[in-house]
């Protein structure tokens, strides 16, 4: 029977039209493909800092970058003034997205951002000093951020209801001067990359390119272009991201940290003898390798540190050693070491990944740290005494900031894989070479 089928078709078309119209109305006229945040390095704390504009009226909010952090949190106790702040009501969709398990029925005496009645809560964490606040209310506010075409910054776009958690003033202890919270980029639904992707329906991907100068975080897919017109997204090596099922921050949830599978370490192509059991994440969530922007240097389990130091020292035995400079153990008189495009001419360190021909190669610029005029040290530290390292470490290898500088890292949350560039210095560019001159 033709007529009913036609009717169905017509109503289908009408229905689709209606949907198309209402979607078009709901969306902002300009839809960015990607967003960009500049990142600088604080010289005294070695923290990587960024800034977003938030609230009504908009104010700049300085944040410490936390790659594995669960979400954006800011201090709401002091100086949070906004007419657009909205708490997340207990039982709301936002609260279930956040997997919140707590609800504040009444927060007295008078309501303010971070202290409202009937609001669900999370436990924001300062991951630099590993301190948490038990009463972080979940909510949303306006955020504005610059869009990008991958080569230059473009129009500024607004997200009216950007989810975040209210932290407390004491949580800022240990963060760089002027910082008001942390920008969590972790692998969960309420992290900043997830929220920006949801707001503008772009790929669940983001990239970080850190450097001693001014680097960047890109939200969304590439291109990621550095001067002189090099699209880094075209030449990445990929490795699976590994999910650690045990979170240190929220009980019963998977970790929001980015783990990769390092199977062995080679120095000058020689295998470093180590206990490979430590390189696997065990059922309690211990072991394995993660990437961190809150550790300025790579932190190794004590036994791995010992083995790496011994092999590296052996491979560089022709160069006079000088006394260690805390927190580093293995130091050299740099006047005896040549220099290359990729830093001091020292043995290369390979993190061997999913197969023997896929490795993350660490050259002198990333392995060595200049501590004095004529002293450079291997920038890997013993986890002993670190909350996240030590003889019985939680995580065997925490790849720190210095080791990822001038390497672009792309995190693909949908495909659960990491794309890495290796040192951009070998391609005659750096992470400070994004052209921040606006075209908008
Ligand atoms: C919050 O709850 C308290 C206790 O029930 C009540 O006295 C107060 O009026 C409530 N505040 C608001 C803004 O609803
Ligand atoms: C390797 O490390 C695991 C985990 O810490 C430990 O149980 C095991 O005894 C170690 N093996 C050796 C040979 O040291
Ligand atoms: C490094 O070597 C140079 C040249 O031999 C020497 O003058 C300098 O004192 C040495 N520095 C250290 C820290 O040993
Ligand atoms: C940076 O971008 C601006 C705007 O597109 C352009 O005018 C300028 O030439 C670029 N700078 C370099 C060094 O390419």
mmCIF file of N, CA, C and O in Angstrom, residues 28-68:
data_model
loop_
_atom_site.group_PDB
_atom_site.id
_atom_site.type_symbol
_atom_site.label_atom_id
_atom_site.label_comp_id
_atom_site.label_asym_id
_atom_site.label_seq_id
_atom_site.Cartn_x
_atom_site.Cartn_y
_atom_site.Cartn_z
ATOM 1 N N UNK A 28 25.718 27.368 18.623
ATOM 2 C CA UNK A 28 26.265 28.689 18.315
ATOM 3 C C UNK A 28 26.544 28.782 16.818
ATOM 4 O O UNK A 28 26.770 27.771 16.179
ATOM 5 N N UNK A 29 26.548 29.984 16.281
ATOM 6 C CA UNK A 29 26.686 30.146 14.837
ATOM 7 C C UNK A 29 28.046 29.667 14.346
ATOM 8 O O UNK A 29 28.181 29.192 13.238
ATOM 9 N N UNK A 30 29.050 29.772 15.218
ATOM 10 C CA UNK A 30 30.382 29.338 14.816
ATOM 11 C C UNK A 30 30.746 28.091 15.602
ATOM 12 O O UNK A 30 30.678 28.085 16.827
ATOM 13 N N UNK A 31 31.058 27.018 14.898
ATOM 14 C CA UNK A 31 31.435 25.786 15.601
ATOM 15 C C UNK A 31 32.914 25.494 15.366
ATOM 16 O O UNK A 31 33.321 25.180 14.257
ATOM 17 N N UNK A 32 33.728 25.620 16.430
ATOM 18 C CA UNK A 32 35.163 25.391 16.244
ATOM 19 C C UNK A 32 35.481 23.920 16.036
ATOM 20 O O UNK A 32 34.744 23.055 16.494
ATOM 21 N N UNK A 33 36.565 23.645 15.349
ATOM 22 C CA UNK A 33 37.034 22.259 15.177
ATOM 23 C C UNK A 33 38.008 21.885 16.274
ATOM 24 O O UNK A 33 38.190 20.727 16.593
ATOM 25 N N UNK A 34 38.662 22.894 16.813
ATOM 26 C CA UNK A 34 39.626 22.651 17.886
ATOM 27 C C UNK A 34 39.781 23.921 18.712
ATOM 28 O O UNK A 34 39.402 25.014 18.281
ATOM 29 N N UNK A 35 40.336 23.759 19.904
ATOM 30 C CA UNK A 35 40.535 24.877 20.823
ATOM 31 C C UNK A 35 41.985 24.859 21.271
ATOM 32 O O UNK A 35 42.642 23.823 21.216
ATOM 33 N N UNK A 36 42.463 25.995 21.756
ATOM 34 C CA UNK A 36 43.860 26.026 22.204
ATOM 35 C C UNK A 36 44.013 26.826 23.494
ATOM 36 O O UNK A 36 43.351 27.838 23.698
ATOM 37 N N UNK A 37 44.858 26.311 24.370
ATOM 38 C CA UNK A 37 45.232 27.019 25.593
ATOM 39 C C UNK A 37 46.752 27.128 25.631
ATOM 40 O O UNK A 37 47.440 26.125 25.418
ATOM 41 N N UNK A 38 47.277 28.324 25.861
ATOM 42 C CA UNK A 38 48.729 28.436 26.032
ATOM 43 C C UNK A 38 49.167 27.847 27.374
ATOM 44 O O UNK A 38 48.395 27.868 28.336
ATOM 45 N N UNK A 39 50.360 27.299 27.429
ATOM 46 C CA UNK A 39 50.889 26.715 28.669
ATOM 47 C C UNK A 39 52.289 27.264 28.905
ATOM 48 O O UNK A 39 53.131 27.225 28.001
ATOM 49 N N UNK A 40 52.530 27.769 30.105
ATOM 50 C CA UNK A 40 53.876 28.247 30.430
ATOM 51 C C UNK A 40 54.430 27.395 31.575
ATOM 52 O O UNK A 40 53.679 26.671 32.226
ATOM 53 N N UNK A 41 55.726 27.506 31.800
ATOM 54 C CA UNK A 41 56.336 26.750 32.896
ATOM 55 C C UNK A 41 56.754 27.726 33.984
ATOM 56 O O UNK A 41 57.440 28.711 33.704
ATOM 57 N N UNK A 42 56.323 27.447 35.198
ATOM 58 C CA UNK A 42 56.692 28.305 36.315
ATOM 59 C C UNK A 42 58.105 27.941 36.756
ATOM 60 O O UNK A 42 58.352 26.802 37.168
ATOM 61 N N UNK A 43 59.053 28.905 36.687
ATOM 62 C CA UNK A 43 60.454 28.538 36.948
ATOM 63 C C UNK A 43 60.714 28.099 38.386
ATOM 64 O O UNK A 43 61.631 27.310 38.627
ATOM 65 N N UNK A 44 59.936 28.565 39.352
ATOM 66 C CA UNK A 44 60.280 28.181 40.726
ATOM 67 C C UNK A 44 59.674 26.833 41.121
ATOM 68 O O UNK A 44 60.317 26.055 41.817
ATOM 69 N N UNK A 45 58.466 26.520 40.685
ATOM 70 C CA UNK A 45 57.869 25.232 41.066
ATOM 71 C C UNK A 45 58.015 24.183 39.968
ATOM 72 O O UNK A 45 57.746 23.005 40.201
ATOM 73 N N UNK A 46 58.400 24.605 38.756
ATOM 74 C CA UNK A 46 58.477 23.740 37.572
ATOM 75 C C UNK A 46 57.096 23.193 37.177
ATOM 76 O O UNK A 46 56.990 22.206 36.456
ATOM 77 N N UNK A 47 56.039 23.864 37.652
ATOM 78 C CA UNK A 47 54.685 23.455 37.256
ATOM 79 C C UNK A 47 54.333 24.078 35.910
ATOM 80 O O UNK A 47 54.805 25.167 35.582
ATOM 81 N N UNK A 48 53.481 23.381 35.165
ATOM 82 C CA UNK A 48 53.005 23.902 33.883
ATOM 83 C C UNK A 48 51.675 24.600 34.139
ATOM 84 O O UNK A 48 50.764 24.018 34.728
ATOM 85 N N UNK A 49 51.605 25.848 33.716
ATOM 86 C CA UNK A 49 50.435 26.672 34.049
ATOM 87 C C UNK A 49 49.687 27.098 32.806
ATOM 88 O O UNK A 49 50.274 27.323 31.744
ATOM 89 N N UNK A 50 48.371 27.189 32.958
ATOM 90 C CA UNK A 50 47.556 27.698 31.874
ATOM 91 C C UNK A 50 46.523 28.650 32.463
ATOM 92 O O UNK A 50 46.514 28.893 33.670
ATOM 93 N N UNK A 51 45.689 29.192 31.614
ATOM 94 C CA UNK A 51 44.703 30.155 32.079
ATOM 95 C C UNK A 51 43.432 30.012 31.261
ATOM 96 O O UNK A 51 43.498 29.889 30.036
ATOM 97 N N UNK A 52 42.291 29.992 31.952
ATOM 98 C CA UNK A 52 41.026 30.038 31.219
ATOM 99 C C UNK A 52 40.262 31.266 31.679
ATOM 100 O O UNK A 52 40.567 31.839 32.730
ATOM 101 N N UNK A 53 39.274 31.674 30.899
ATOM 102 C CA UNK A 53 38.374 32.723 31.345
ATOM 103 C C UNK A 53 37.080 32.057 31.762
ATOM 104 O O UNK A 53 36.549 31.211 31.050
ATOM 105 N N UNK A 54 36.617 32.414 32.962
ATOM 106 C CA UNK A 54 35.439 31.761 33.530
ATOM 107 C C UNK A 54 34.568 32.809 34.207
ATOM 108 O O UNK A 54 35.055 33.876 34.583
ATOM 109 N N UNK A 55 33.294 32.473 34.385
ATOM 110 C CA UNK A 55 32.317 33.256 35.176
ATOM 111 C C UNK A 55 31.667 34.398 34.380
ATOM 112 O O UNK A 55 32.032 34.644 33.254
ATOM 113 N N UNK A 56 30.713 35.086 35.059
ATOM 114 C CA UNK A 56 30.080 36.271 34.492
ATOM 115 C C UNK A 56 30.122 37.361 35.550
ATOM 116 O O UNK A 56 29.524 37.178 36.606
ATOM 117 N N UNK A 57 30.802 38.470 35.345
ATOM 118 C CA UNK A 57 31.647 38.730 34.184
ATOM 119 C C UNK A 57 32.867 37.813 34.156
ATOM 120 O O UNK A 57 33.320 37.355 35.197
ATOM 121 N N UNK A 58 33.409 37.597 32.929
ATOM 122 C CA UNK A 58 34.552 36.709 32.756
ATOM 123 C C UNK A 58 35.787 37.234 33.484
ATOM 124 O O UNK A 58 36.080 38.422 33.425
ATOM 125 N N UNK A 59 36.470 36.327 34.170
ATOM 126 C CA UNK A 59 37.767 36.691 34.759
ATOM 127 C C UNK A 59 38.784 35.619 34.375
ATOM 128 O O UNK A 59 38.430 34.445 34.233
ATOM 129 N N UNK A 60 40.052 36.016 34.195
ATOM 130 C CA UNK A 60 41.076 35.006 33.933
ATOM 131 C C UNK A 60 41.362 34.195 35.194
ATOM 132 O O UNK A 60 41.439 34.758 36.284
ATOM 133 N N UNK A 61 41.455 32.886 35.050
ATOM 134 C CA UNK A 61 41.740 32.006 36.184
ATOM 135 C C UNK A 61 42.979 31.193 35.838
ATOM 136 O O UNK A 61 43.004 30.454 34.855
ATOM 137 N N UNK A 62 44.032 31.391 36.660
ATOM 138 C CA UNK A 62 45.289 30.688 36.420
ATOM 139 C C UNK A 62 45.207 29.284 37.018
ATOM 140 O O UNK A 62 44.745 29.120 38.154
ATOM 141 N N UNK A 63 45.656 28.294 36.253
ATOM 142 C CA UNK A 63 45.510 26.899 36.673
ATOM 143 C C UNK A 63 46.804 26.126 36.466
ATOM 144 O O UNK A 63 47.559 26.414 35.538
ATOM 145 N N UNK A 64 47.037 25.132 37.320
ATOM 146 C CA UNK A 64 48.146 24.202 37.089
ATOM 147 C C UNK A 64 47.615 23.057 36.237
ATOM 148 O O UNK A 64 46.523 22.543 36.490
ATOM 149 N N UNK A 65 48.390 22.689 35.239
ATOM 150 C CA UNK A 65 47.972 21.640 34.309
ATOM 151 C C UNK A 65 48.170 20.270 34.955
ATOM 152 O O UNK A 65 49.244 19.957 35.449
ATOM 153 N N UNK A 66 47.115 19.449 34.943
ATOM 154 C CA UNK A 66 47.205 18.126 35.538
ATOM 155 C C UNK A 66 46.707 17.099 34.533
ATOM 156 O O UNK A 66 45.514 16.817 34.449
ATOM 157 N N UNK A 67 47.646 16.547 33.772
ATOM 158 C CA UNK A 67 47.311 15.625 32.685
ATOM 159 C C UNK A 67 46.357 14.514 33.120
ATOM 160 O O UNK A 67 45.394 14.208 32.435
ATOM 161 N N UNK A 68 46.630 13.891 34.265
ATOM 162 C CA UNK A 68 45.798 12.776 34.706
ATOM 163 C C UNK A 68 44.656 13.202 35.615
ATOM 164 O O UNK A 68 43.913 12.364 36.115
#
